[in-house]
PDB file of C-alpha atoms in Angstrom:
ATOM      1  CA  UNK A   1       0.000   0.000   0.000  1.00 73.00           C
ATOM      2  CA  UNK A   2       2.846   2.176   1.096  1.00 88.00           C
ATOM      3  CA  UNK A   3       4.519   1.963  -2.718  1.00 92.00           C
ATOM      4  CA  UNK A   4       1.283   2.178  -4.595  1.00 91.00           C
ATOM      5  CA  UNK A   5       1.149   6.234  -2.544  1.00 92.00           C
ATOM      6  CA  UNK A   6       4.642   6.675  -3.290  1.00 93.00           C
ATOM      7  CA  UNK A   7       4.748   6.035  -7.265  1.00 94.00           C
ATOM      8  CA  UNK A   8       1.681   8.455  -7.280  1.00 94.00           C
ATOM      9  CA  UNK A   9       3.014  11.037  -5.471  1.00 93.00           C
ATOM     10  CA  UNK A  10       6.321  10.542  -8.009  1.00 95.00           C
ATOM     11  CA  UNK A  11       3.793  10.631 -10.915  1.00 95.00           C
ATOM     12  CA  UNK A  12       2.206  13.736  -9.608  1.00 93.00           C
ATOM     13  CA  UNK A  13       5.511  15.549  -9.103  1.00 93.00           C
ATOM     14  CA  UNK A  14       6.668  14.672 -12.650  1.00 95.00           C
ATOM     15  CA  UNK A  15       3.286  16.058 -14.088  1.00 94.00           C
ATOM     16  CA  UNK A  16       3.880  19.347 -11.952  1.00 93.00           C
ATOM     17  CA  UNK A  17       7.589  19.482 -12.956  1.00 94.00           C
ATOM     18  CA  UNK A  18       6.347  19.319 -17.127  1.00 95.00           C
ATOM     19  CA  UNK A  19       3.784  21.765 -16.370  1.00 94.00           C
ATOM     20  CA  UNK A  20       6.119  24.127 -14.480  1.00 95.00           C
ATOM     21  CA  UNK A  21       8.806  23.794 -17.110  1.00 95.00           C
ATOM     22  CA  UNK A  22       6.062  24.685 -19.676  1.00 95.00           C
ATOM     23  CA  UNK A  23       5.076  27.174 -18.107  1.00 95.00           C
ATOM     24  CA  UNK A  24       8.142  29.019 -17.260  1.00 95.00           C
ATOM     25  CA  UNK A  25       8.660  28.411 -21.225  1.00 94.00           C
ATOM     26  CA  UNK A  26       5.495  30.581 -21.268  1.00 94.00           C
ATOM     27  CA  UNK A  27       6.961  33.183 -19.234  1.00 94.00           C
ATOM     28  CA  UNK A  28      10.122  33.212 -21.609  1.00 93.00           C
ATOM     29  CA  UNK A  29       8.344  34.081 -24.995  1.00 91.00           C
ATOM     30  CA  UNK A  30       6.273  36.819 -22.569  1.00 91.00           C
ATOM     31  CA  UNK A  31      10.325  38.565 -21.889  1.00 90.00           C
ATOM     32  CA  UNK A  32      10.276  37.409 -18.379  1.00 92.00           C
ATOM     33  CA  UNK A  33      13.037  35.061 -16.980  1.00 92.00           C
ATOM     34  CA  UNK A  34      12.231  31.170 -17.328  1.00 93.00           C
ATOM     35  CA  UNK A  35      14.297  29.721 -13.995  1.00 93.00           C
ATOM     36  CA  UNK A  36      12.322  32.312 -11.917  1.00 94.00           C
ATOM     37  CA  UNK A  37       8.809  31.183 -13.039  1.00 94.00           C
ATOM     38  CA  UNK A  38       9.384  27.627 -13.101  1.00 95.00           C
ATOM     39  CA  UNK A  39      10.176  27.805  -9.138  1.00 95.00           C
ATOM     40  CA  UNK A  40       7.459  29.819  -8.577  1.00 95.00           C
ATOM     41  CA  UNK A  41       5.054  27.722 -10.692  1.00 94.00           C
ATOM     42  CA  UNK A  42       7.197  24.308  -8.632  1.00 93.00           C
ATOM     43  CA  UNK A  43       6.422  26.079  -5.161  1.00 93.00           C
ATOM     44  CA  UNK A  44       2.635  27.701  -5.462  1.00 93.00           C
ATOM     45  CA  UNK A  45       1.105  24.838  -8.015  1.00 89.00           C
ATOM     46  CA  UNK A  46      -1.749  26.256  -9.958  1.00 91.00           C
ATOM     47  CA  UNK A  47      -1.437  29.229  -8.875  1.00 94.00           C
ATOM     48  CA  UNK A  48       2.059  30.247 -10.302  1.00 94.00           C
ATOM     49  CA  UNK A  49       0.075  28.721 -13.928  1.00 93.00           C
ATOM     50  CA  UNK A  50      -2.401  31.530 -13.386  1.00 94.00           C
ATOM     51  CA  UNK A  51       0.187  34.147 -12.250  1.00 94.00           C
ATOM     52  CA  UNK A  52       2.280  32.852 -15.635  1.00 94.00           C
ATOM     53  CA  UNK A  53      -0.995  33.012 -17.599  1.00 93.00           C
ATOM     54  CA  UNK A  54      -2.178  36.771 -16.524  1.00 94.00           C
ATOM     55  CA  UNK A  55       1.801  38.328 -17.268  1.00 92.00           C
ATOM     56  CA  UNK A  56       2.117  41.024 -19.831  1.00 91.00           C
ATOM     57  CA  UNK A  57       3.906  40.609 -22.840  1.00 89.00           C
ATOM     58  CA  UNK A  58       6.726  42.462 -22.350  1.00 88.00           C
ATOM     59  CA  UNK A  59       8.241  42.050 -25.794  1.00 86.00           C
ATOM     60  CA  UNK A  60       4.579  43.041 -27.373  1.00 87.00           C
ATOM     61  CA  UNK A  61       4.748  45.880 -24.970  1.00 88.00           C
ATOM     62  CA  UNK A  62       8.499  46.993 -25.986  1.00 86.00           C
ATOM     63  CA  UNK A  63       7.498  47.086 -29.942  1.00 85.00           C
ATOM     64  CA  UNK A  64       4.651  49.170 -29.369  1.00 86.00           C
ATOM     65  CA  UNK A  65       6.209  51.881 -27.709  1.00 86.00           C
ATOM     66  CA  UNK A  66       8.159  51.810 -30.136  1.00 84.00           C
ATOM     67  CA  UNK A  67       5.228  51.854 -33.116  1.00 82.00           C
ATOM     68  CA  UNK A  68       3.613  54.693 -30.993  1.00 83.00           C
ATOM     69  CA  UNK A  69       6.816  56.316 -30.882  1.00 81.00           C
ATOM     70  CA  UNK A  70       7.519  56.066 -34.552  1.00 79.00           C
ATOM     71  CA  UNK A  71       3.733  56.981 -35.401  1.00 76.00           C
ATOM     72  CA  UNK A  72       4.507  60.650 -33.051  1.00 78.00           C
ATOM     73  CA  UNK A  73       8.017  61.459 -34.815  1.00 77.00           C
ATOM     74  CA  UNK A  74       7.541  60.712 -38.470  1.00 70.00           C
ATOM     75  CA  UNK A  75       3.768  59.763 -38.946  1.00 64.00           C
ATOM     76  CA  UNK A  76       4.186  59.883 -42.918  1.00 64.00           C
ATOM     77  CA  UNK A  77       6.644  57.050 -42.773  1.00 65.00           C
ATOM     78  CA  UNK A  78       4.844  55.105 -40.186  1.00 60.00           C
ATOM     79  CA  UNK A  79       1.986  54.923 -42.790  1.00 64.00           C
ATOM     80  CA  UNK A  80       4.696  53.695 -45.684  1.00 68.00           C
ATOM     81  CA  UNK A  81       5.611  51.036 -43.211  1.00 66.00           C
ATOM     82  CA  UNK A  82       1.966  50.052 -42.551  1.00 63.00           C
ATOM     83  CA  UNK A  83       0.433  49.710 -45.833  1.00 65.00           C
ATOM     84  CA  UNK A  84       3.577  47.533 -46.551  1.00 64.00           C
ATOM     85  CA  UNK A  85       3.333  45.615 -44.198  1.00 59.00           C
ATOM     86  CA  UNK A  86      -1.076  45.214 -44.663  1.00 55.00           C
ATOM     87  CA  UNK A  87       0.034  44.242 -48.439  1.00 55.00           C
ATOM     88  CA  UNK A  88       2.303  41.698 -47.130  1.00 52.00           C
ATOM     89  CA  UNK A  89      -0.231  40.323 -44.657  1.00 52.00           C
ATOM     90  CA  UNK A  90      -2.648  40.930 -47.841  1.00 56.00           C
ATOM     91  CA  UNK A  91      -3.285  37.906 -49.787  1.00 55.00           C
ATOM     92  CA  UNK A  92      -3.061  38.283 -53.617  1.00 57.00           C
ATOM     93  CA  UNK A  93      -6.688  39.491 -55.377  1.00 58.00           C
ATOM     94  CA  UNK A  94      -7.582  37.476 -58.217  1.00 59.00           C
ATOM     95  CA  UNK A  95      -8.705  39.859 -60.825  1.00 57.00           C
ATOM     96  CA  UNK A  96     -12.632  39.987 -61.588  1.00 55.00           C
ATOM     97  CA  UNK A  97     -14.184  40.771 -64.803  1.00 52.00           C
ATOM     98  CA  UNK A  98     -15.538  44.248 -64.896  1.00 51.00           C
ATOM     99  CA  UNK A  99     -19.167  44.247 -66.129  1.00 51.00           C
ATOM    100  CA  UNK A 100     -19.156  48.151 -66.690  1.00 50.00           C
ATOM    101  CA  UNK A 101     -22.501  49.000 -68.349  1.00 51.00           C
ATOM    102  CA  UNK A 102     -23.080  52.340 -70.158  1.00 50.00           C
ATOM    103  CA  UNK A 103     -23.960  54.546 -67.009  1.00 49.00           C
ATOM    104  CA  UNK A 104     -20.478  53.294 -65.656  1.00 51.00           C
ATOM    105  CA  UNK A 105     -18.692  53.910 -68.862  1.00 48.00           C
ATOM    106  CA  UNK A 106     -19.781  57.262 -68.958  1.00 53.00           C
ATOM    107  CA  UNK A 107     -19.387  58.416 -65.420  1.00 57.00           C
ATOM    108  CA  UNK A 108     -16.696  55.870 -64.116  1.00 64.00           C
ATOM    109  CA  UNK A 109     -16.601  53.961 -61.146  1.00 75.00           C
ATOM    110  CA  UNK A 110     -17.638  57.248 -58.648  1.00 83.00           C
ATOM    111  CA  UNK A 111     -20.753  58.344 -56.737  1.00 82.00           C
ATOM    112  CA  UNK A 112     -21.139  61.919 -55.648  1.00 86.00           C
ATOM    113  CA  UNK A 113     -21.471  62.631 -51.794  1.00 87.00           C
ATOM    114  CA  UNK A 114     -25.331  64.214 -51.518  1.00 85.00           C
ATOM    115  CA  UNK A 115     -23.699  66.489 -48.588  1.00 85.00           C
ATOM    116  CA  UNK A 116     -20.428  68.415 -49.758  1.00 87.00           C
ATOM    117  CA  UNK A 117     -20.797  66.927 -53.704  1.00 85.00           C
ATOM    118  CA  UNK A 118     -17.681  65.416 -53.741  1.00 85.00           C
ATOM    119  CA  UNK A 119     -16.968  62.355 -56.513  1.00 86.00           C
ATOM    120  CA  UNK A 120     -15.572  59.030 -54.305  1.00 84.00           C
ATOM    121  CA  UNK A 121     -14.208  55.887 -55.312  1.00 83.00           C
ATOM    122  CA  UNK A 122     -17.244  53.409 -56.140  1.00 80.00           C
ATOM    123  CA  UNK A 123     -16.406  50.826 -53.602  1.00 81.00           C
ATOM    124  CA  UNK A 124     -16.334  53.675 -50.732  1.00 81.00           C
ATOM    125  CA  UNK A 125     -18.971  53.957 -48.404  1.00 80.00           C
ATOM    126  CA  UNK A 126     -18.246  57.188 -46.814  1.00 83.00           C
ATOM    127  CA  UNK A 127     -17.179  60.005 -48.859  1.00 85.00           C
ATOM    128  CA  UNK A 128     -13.354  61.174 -48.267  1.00 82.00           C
ATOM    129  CA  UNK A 129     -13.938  64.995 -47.512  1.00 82.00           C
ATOM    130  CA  UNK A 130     -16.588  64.900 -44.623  1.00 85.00           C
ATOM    131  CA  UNK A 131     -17.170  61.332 -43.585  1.00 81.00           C
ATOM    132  CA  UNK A 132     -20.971  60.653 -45.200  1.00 81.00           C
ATOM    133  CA  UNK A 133     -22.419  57.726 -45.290  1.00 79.00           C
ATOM    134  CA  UNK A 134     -23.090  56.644 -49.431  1.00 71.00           C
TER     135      UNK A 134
END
């Protein structure tokens, strides 16, 4: 009886070893060091999981401060750097046939904003002077 407690209790200390060294794996890709949440995950149990679970990200946290202080500096090149990267992310648009009819061939692809009268863009639904809605 005796051995059948003891290889349990071994089993359960190997399970909370794996999940402690996961978890302090966790706390490395957060920025935080991994030794120092594994012994705190080791000595508190479930708790230290929670603890690793509710960190903040501190190498989201580093790159944006510095996005945010990009975007204040140089604003123009922040956008360059965005709509690269949103036409990287972007996957590639298969071209659709165009079925202009005669009304589109002879004013284009625009609508005029009822408010301020400015031609937009077809697909826009708010016009790009003062923000009404098509």
């Amino acid at each position: 009886m005796n051995i059948v407690f003891f290889v349990a209790a071994l089993i359960v200390l190997v399970i909370d070893i794996a999940f402690a060294v996961y978890a302090g794996g966790i706390a490395e890709e957060k920025g935080y060091s991994k030794g120092n949440w594994i012994a705190v995950c080791l000595f508190f149990g479930v708790i230290g999981y929670i603890l690793v679970a509710a960190l903040p990200d501190l190498k989201m946290r580093t790159l944006l401060e510095k996005t945010n202080a990009m975007l204040k500096s140089k604003p123009w090149e922040a956008q360059k750097a965005l709509e690269s990267t949103e036409e990287a992310v972007q996957p590639k648009r298969i071209p659709v046939r165009s079925t202009k009819t005669a009304w589109n061939a002879k004013h284009g692809d625009e609508w005029k904003c009822p408010k301020c009268g400015t031609m937009n863009q077809r697909n826009a639904l708010f016009c790009k002077d003062c923000g009404e809605y098509k």
